[in-house]
Coordinates of C-alpha atoms in Angstrom, one line a residue:
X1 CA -12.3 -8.1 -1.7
X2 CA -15.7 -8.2 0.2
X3 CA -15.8 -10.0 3.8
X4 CA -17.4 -13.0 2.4
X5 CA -15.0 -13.5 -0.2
X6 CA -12.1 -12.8 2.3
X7 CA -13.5 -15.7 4.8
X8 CA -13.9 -18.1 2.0
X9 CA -10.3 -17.5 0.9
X10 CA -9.1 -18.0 4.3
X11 CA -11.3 -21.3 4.8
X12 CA -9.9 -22.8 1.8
X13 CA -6.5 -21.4 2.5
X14 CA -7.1 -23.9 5.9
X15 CA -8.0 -27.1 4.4
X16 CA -5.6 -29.8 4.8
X17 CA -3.7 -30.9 1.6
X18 CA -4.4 -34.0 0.3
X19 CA -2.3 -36.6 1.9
X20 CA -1.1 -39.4 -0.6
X21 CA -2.8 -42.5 -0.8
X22 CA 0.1 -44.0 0.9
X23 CA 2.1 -42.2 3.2
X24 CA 5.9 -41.4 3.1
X25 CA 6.8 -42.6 6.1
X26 CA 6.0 -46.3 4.2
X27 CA 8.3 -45.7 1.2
X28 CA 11.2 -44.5 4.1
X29 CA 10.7 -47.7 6.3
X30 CA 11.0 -49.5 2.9
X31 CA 14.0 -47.9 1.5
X32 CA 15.6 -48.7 5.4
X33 CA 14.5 -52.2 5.1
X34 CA 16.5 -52.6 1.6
X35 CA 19.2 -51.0 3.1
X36 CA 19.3 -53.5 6.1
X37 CA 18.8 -56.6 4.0
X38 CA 21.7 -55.3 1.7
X39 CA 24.2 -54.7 4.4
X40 CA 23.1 -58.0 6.0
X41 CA 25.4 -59.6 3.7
X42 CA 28.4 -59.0 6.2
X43 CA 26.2 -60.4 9.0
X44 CA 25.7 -64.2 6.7
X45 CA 29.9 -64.9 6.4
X46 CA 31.6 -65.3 9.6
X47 CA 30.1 -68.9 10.5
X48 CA 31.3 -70.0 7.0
X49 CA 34.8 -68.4 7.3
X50 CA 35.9 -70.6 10.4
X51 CA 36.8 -73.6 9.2
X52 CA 38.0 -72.4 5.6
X53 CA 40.1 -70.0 7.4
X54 CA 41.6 -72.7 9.9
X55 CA 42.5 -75.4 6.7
X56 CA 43.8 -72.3 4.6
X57 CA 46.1 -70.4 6.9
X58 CA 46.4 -73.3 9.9
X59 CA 45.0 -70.2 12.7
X60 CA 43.0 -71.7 16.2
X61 CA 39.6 -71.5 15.5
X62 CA 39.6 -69.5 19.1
X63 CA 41.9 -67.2 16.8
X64 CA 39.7 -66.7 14.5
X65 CA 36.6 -66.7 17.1
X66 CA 39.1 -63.4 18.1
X67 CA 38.1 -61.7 14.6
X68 CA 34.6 -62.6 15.1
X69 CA 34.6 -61.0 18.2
X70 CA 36.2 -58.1 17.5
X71 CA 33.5 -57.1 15.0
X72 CA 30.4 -58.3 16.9
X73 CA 31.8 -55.7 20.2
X74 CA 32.3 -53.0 17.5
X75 CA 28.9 -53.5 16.2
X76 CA 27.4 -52.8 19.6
X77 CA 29.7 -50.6 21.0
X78 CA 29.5 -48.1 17.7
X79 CA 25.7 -48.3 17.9
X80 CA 25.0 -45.2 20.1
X81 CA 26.9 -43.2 18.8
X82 CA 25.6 -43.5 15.2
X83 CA 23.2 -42.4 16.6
X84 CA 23.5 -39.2 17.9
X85 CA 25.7 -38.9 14.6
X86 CA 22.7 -39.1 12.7
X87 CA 21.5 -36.7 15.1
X88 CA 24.0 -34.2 13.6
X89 CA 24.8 -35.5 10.5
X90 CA 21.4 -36.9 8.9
X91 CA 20.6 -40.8 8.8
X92 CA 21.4 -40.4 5.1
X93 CA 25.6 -39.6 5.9
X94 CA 25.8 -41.7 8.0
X95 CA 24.6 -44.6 6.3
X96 CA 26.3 -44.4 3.5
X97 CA 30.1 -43.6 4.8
X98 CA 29.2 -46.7 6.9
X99 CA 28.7 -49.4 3.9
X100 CA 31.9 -47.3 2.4
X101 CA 33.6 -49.0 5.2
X102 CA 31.9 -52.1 5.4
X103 CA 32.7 -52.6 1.5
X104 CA 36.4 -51.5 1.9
X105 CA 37.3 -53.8 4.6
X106 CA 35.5 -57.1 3.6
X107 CA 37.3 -56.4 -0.1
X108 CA 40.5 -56.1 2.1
X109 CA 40.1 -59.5 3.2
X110 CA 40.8 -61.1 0.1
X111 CA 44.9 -60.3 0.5
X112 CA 45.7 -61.1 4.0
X113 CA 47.9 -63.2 4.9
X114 CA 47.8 -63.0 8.9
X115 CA 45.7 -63.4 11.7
X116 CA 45.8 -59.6 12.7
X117 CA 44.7 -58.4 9.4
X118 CA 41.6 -60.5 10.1
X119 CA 41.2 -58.8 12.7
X120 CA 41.8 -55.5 11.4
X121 CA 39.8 -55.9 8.0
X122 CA 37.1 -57.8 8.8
X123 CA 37.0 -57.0 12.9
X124 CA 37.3 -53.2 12.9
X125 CA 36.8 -51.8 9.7
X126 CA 33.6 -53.9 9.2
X127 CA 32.8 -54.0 13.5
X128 CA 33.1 -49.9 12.8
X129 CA 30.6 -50.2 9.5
X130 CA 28.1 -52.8 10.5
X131 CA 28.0 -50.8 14.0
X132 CA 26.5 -47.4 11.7
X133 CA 24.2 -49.8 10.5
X134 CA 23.4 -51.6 13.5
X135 CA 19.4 -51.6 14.9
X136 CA 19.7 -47.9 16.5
X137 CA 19.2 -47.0 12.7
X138 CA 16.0 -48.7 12.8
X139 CA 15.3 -47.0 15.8
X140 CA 16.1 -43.6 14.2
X141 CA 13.8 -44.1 11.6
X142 CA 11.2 -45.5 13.4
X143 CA 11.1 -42.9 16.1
X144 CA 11.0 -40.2 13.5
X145 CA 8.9 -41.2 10.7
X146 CA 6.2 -42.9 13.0
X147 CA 4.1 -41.6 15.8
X148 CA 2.2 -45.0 15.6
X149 CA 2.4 -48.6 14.5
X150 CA 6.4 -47.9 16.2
X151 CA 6.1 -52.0 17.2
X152 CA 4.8 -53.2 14.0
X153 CA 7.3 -51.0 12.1
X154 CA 10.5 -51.8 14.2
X155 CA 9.7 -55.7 13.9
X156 CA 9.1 -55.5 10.2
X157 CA 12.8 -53.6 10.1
X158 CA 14.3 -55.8 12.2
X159 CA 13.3 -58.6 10.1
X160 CA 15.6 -57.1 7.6
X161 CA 18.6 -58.9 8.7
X162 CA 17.3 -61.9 8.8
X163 CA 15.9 -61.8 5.3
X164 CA 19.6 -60.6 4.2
X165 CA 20.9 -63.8 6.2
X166 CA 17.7 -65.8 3.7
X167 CA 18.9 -64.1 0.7
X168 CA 23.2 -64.4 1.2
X169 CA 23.4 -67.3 3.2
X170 CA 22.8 -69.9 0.6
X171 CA 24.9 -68.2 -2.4
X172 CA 27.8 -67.3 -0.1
X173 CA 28.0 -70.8 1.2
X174 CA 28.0 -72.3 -2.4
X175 CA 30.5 -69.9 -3.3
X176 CA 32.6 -70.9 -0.4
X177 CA 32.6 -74.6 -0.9
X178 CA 32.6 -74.6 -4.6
X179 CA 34.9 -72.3 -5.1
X180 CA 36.7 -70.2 -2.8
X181 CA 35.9 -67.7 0.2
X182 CA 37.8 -65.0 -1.3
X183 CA 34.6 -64.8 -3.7
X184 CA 32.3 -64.4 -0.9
X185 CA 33.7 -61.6 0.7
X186 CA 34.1 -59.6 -2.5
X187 CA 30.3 -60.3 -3.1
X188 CA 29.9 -59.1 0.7
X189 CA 31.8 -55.8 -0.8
X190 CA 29.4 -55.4 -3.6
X191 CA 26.7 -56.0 -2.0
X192 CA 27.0 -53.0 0.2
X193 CA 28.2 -50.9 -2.3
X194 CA 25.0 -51.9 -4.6
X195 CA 22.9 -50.5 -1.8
X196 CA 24.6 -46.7 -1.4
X197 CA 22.4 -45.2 -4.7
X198 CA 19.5 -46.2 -2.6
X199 CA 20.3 -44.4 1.0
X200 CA 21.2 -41.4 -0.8
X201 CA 18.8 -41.3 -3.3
X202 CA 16.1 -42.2 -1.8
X203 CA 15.9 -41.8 2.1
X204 CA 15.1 -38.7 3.8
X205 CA 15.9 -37.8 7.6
X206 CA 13.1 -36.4 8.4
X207 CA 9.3 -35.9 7.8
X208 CA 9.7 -32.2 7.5
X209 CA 12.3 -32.7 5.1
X210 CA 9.7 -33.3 2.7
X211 CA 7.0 -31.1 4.7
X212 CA 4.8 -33.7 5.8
X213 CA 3.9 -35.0 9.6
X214 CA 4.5 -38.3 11.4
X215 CA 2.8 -40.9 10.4
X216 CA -0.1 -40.8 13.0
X217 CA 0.8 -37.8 14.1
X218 CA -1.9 -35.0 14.8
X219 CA 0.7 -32.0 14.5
X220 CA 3.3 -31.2 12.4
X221 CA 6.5 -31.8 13.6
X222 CA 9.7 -29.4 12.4
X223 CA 12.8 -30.6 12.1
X224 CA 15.4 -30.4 14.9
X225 CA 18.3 -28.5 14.7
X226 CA 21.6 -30.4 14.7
X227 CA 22.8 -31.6 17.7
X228 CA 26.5 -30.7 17.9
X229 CA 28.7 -32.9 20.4
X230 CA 27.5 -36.5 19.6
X231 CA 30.1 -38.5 21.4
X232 CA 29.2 -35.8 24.7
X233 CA 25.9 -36.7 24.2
X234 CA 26.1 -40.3 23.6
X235 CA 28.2 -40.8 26.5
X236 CA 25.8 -38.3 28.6
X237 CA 22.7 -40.4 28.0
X238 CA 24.9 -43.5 29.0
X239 CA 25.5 -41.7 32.2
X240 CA 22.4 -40.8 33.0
X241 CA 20.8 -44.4 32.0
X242 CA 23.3 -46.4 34.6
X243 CA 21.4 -44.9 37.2
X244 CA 18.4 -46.5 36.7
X245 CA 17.7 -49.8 37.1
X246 CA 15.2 -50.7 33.7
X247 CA 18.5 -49.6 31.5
X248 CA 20.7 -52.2 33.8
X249 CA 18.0 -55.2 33.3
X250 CA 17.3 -54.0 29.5
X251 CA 21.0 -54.5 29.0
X252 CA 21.3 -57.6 31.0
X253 CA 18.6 -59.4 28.8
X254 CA 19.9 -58.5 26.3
X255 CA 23.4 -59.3 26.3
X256 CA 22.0 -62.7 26.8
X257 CA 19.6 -62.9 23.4
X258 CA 23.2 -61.7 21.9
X259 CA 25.4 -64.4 23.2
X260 CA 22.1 -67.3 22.4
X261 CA 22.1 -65.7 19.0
X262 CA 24.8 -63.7 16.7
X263 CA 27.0 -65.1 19.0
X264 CA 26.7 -68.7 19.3
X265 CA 24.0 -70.0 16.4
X266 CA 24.9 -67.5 13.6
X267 CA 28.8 -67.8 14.6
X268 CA 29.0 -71.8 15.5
X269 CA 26.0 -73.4 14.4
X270 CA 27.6 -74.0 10.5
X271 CA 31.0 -75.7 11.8
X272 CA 28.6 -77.7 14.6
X273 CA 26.7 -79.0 12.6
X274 CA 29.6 -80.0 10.3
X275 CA 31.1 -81.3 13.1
X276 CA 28.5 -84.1 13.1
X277 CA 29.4 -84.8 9.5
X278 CA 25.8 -82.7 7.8
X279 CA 27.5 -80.6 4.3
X280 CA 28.3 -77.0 5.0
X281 CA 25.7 -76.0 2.5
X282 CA 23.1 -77.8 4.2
X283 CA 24.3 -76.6 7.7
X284 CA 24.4 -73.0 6.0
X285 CA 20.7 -73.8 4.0
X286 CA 19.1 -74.1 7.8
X287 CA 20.4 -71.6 9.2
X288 CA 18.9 -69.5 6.1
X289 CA 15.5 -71.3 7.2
X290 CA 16.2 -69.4 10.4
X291 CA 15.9 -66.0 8.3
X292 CA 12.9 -67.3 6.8
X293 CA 11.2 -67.9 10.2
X294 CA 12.6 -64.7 12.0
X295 CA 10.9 -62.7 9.6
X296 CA 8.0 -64.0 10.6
X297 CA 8.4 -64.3 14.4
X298 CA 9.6 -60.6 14.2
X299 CA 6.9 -59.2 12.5
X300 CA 4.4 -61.1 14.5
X301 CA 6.7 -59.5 17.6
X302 CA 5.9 -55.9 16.9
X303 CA 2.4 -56.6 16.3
X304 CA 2.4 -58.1 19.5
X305 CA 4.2 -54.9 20.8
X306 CA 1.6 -52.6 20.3
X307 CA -1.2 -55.1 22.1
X308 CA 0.4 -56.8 25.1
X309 CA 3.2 -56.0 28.1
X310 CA 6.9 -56.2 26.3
X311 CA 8.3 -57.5 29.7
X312 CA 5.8 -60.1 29.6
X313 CA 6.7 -61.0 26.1
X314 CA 10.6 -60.4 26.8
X315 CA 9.7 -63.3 29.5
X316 CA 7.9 -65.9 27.5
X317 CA 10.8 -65.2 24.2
X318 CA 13.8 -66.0 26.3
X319 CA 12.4 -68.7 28.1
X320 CA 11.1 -70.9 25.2
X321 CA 14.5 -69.8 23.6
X322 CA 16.5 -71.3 26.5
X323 CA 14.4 -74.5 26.4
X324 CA 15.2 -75.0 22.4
X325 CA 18.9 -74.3 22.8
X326 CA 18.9 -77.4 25.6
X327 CA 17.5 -79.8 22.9
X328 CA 19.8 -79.2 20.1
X329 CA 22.7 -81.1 21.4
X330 CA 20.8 -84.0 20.8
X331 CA 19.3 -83.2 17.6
X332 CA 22.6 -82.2 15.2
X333 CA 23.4 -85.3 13.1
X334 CA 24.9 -86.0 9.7
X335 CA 21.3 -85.7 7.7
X336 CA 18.0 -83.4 8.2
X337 CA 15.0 -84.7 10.4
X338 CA 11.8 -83.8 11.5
X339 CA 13.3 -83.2 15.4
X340 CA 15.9 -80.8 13.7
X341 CA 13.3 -78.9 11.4
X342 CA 11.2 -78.4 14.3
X343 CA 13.9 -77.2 16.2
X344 CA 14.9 -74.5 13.3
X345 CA 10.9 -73.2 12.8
X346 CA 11.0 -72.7 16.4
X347 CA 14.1 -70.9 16.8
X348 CA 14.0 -68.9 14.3
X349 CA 10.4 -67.5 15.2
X350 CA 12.1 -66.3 18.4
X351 CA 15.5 -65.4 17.1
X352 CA 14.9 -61.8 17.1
X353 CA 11.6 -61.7 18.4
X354 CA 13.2 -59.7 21.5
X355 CA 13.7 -56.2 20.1
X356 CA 10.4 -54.7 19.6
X357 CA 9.4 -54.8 23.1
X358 CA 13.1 -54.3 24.2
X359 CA 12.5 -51.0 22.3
X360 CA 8.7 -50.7 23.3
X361 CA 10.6 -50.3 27.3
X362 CA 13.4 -48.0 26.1
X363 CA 10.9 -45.4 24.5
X364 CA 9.0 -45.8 27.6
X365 CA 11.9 -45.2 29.8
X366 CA 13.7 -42.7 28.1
X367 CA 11.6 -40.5 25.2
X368 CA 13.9 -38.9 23.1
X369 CA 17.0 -40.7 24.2
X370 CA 15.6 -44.1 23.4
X371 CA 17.5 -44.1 20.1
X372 CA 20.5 -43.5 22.1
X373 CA 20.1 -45.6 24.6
X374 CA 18.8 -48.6 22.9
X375 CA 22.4 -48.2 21.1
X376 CA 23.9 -48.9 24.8
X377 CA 21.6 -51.9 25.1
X378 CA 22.7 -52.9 22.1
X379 CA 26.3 -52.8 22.9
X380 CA 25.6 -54.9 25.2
X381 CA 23.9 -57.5 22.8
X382 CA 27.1 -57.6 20.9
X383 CA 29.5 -57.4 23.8
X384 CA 27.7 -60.8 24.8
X385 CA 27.6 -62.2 21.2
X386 CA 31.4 -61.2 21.1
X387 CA 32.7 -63.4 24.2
X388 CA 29.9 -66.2 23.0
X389 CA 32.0 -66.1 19.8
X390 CA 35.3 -65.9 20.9
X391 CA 34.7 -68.8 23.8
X392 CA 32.4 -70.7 21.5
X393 CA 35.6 -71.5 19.3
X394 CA 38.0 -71.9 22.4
X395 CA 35.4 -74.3 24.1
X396 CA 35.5 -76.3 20.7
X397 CA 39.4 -76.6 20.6
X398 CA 39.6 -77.7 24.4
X399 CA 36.3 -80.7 24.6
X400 CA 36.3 -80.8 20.4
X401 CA 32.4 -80.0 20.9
X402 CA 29.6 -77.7 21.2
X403 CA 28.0 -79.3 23.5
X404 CA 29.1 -77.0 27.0
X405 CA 28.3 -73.9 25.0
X406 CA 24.6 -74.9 24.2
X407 CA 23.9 -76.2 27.4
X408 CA 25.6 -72.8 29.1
X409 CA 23.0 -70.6 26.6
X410 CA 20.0 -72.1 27.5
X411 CA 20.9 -71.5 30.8
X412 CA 21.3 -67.6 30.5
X413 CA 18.4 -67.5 28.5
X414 CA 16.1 -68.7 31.4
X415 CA 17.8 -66.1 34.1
X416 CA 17.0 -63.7 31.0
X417 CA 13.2 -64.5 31.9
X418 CA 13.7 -64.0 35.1
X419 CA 15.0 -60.9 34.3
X420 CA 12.6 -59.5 32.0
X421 CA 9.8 -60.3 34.6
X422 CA 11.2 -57.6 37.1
X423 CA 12.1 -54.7 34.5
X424 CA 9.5 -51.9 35.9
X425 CA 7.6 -49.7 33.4
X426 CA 7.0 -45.8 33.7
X427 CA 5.5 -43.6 31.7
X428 CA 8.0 -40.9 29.6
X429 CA 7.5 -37.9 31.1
X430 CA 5.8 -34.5 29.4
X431 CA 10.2 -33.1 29.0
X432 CA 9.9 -36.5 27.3
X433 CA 14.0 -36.8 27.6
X434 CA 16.2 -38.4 30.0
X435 CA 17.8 -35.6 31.2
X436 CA 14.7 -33.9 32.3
X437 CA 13.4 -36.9 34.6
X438 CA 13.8 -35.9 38.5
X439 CA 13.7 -39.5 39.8
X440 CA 15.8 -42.3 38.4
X441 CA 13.4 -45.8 37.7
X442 CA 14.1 -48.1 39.7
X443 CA 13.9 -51.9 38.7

């Protein structure tokens, strides 16, 4: 082979392959959205079990507040260390031994008979499942598959659960009043079963799975070995995190948008609002609307995101939260009206509106840890939802209202402004981990 020949092999050897006309990375986030909107199913029952539960078996609805609880701590508390599971095991594993669970224990619930196999079926085993699937899988894939568009794509995952809440929230409540509840939690167990083929079918855990780069990326990017030790190095990062001050205000903040949300609305606002005499299927149809509008307000979140300060948008979320949570008291009545449909378009624009720039500031803060440590800020998300849904029900059995509890939210949601205002940004540095920063942040 002459010279001339040799260079033009060589120059054509070096030519980029044709990417597809859409990347990968798309088809992943949209096989994780499915996923999420199928296992959101679990996340729609709870606020329609309470008072079906309390006429069936006679239990408190602080009792059953207890379950609620149980599940909503799990689902934080489990977070992080899914994700350095998925470090170790693949996202794929992982996800699909965690709708396992969350199909076996809501299918459990159709034979108990007492209050602590509530707890145990629907509190740990689905608390453990939901947990796997909890938003540090978002923020798995989204920190893998994407280089760019990381707001845009964790807002239009996020949104996921809410359209799962659209989708279930109407058919479970008309199975529950027309029929049984029994029915809806054996849907709940299909449902997540129906969405296994998918994970393992069709999601991959990495781009170089399928030898392709990042989307945006200018390199390519191999896959990491397995990270061996998960719980050490979930409980490591945690470690490290508590001594700086962004993860404490990060987790502060949001431990408040859990107890103003999952919490209280998706836990109370059914039985509230039933409480003023409006049809549980109505009750249930708004809080749907909710989905509908979070989708929105999420998506529009990320974009957001990528263009403007999260703490600043952290700030302005929680506050105009705070200030609709005050005005509901006087808005619930027996029949729907302009005041309360306002109410429900603006809630639900910022009912999850918080997590893109919450994990705009953890990839800022902590690089390749962000995953992980978003998990521990999301603990602490569900440990608030958790005592908002336990004290929710025991603040209805001692005044027989909601009203304390709203009043109490709106509250924290405003200190949550404060809050977000004073989180200080940095820069990841080049080590781009945790571990390898020399000087805690400070808030």
């Amino acid at each position: 082979m002459t010279q001339t020949s040799e260079a033009a092999a060589l120059a054509e050897d070096s030519k980029p392959t044709r990417s597809p006309r859409i990347n990968r990375a798309w088809f992943v986030a949209a096989v994780t959205f499915v996923t999420i909107v199928g296992a959101a199913a679990f996340r729609s029952l709870p606020g329609l079990l309470i008072d079906p539960l309390h006429q069936e078996f006679g239990w408190s609805r602080g009792t059953i507040g207890a379950a609620v609880s149980v599940n909503l701590a799990l689902y934080g508390l489990t977070a992080p260390f899914a994700a350095a599971l998925m470090d170790r095991f693949g996202i794929r594993r992982v996800v699909a031994v965690a709708l396992t669970v969350i199909a076996v224990g809501s299918g459990l619930t159709v034979w108990m008979t007492a209050a602590w196999q509530l707890i145990l079926c629907w509190g740990l085993l689905v608390g453990l499942g939901s947990g796997s699937m909890a938003l540090a899988f978002a923020a798995t894939v989204t920190n893998r598959w994407f280089t760019t568009r990381r707001g845009l794509v964790s807002g239009i995952l996020t949104a996921g659960s809410a359209s799962g809440q659209l989708i279930f929230l109407p058919l479970l409540s008309w199975m529950v009043e027309r029929y049984d509840w029994r029915p809806a939690a054996v849907t709940v167990a299909l449902a997540a079963l129906a969405v296994v083929p998918f994970v393992w079918l069709l999601l991959r855990d990495h781009p170089a799975d399928v030898g392709l780069k990042p989307y945006g990326a200018t390199d390519f990017v191999p896959k990491p070995a397995p990270v061996t030790g998960a719980a050490r190095r979930t409980v490591g990062v945690l470690l490290s995190a508590v001594r700086t001050g962004p993860f404490w205000l990060l987790a502060g903040t949001f431990a408040i948008c859990g107890a103003s949300t999952n919490g209280l609305v998706q836990t109370h606002f059914v039985p509230a609002a039933h409480d003023h005499g409006m049809p549980v299927t109505t009750a249930a149809s708004l809080l749907a609307v909710i989905g509908v509008f979070d989708v929105v307000g999420t998506i529009a979140s990320g974009w957001f995101t990528d263009r403007f300060e999260p703490r600043r948008l952290l700030a302005v979320y929680y506050a105009l939260r705070g200030l609709s949570l005050l005005f509901l008291p006087m808005l619930l009545g027996p029949a729907i009206h302009p005041p309360m449909i306002f109410f429900i378009v603006f809630y639900g624009l910022d009912w999850v509106a918080t997590v893109p720039p919450t994990l705009a500031l953890c990839r800022e803060n902590y690089g390749e840890d962000s995953a992980i440590v978003f998990g521990w800020v999301l603990a602490s998300h569900q440990i608030g939802a958790a005592l908002v849904a336990y004290l929710g029900g025991v603040a209805r059995d001692a005044f027989g209202t909601y009203d304390i509890v709203w009043y109490a939210s709106g509250a924290l949601c405003a200190a949550a402004a404060l809050m977000a205002l004073v989180i200080r940004r940095r820069p990841v540095t080049a080590a781009g981990r945790l571990g390898a920063v020399s000087r805690p942040a400070s808030a």
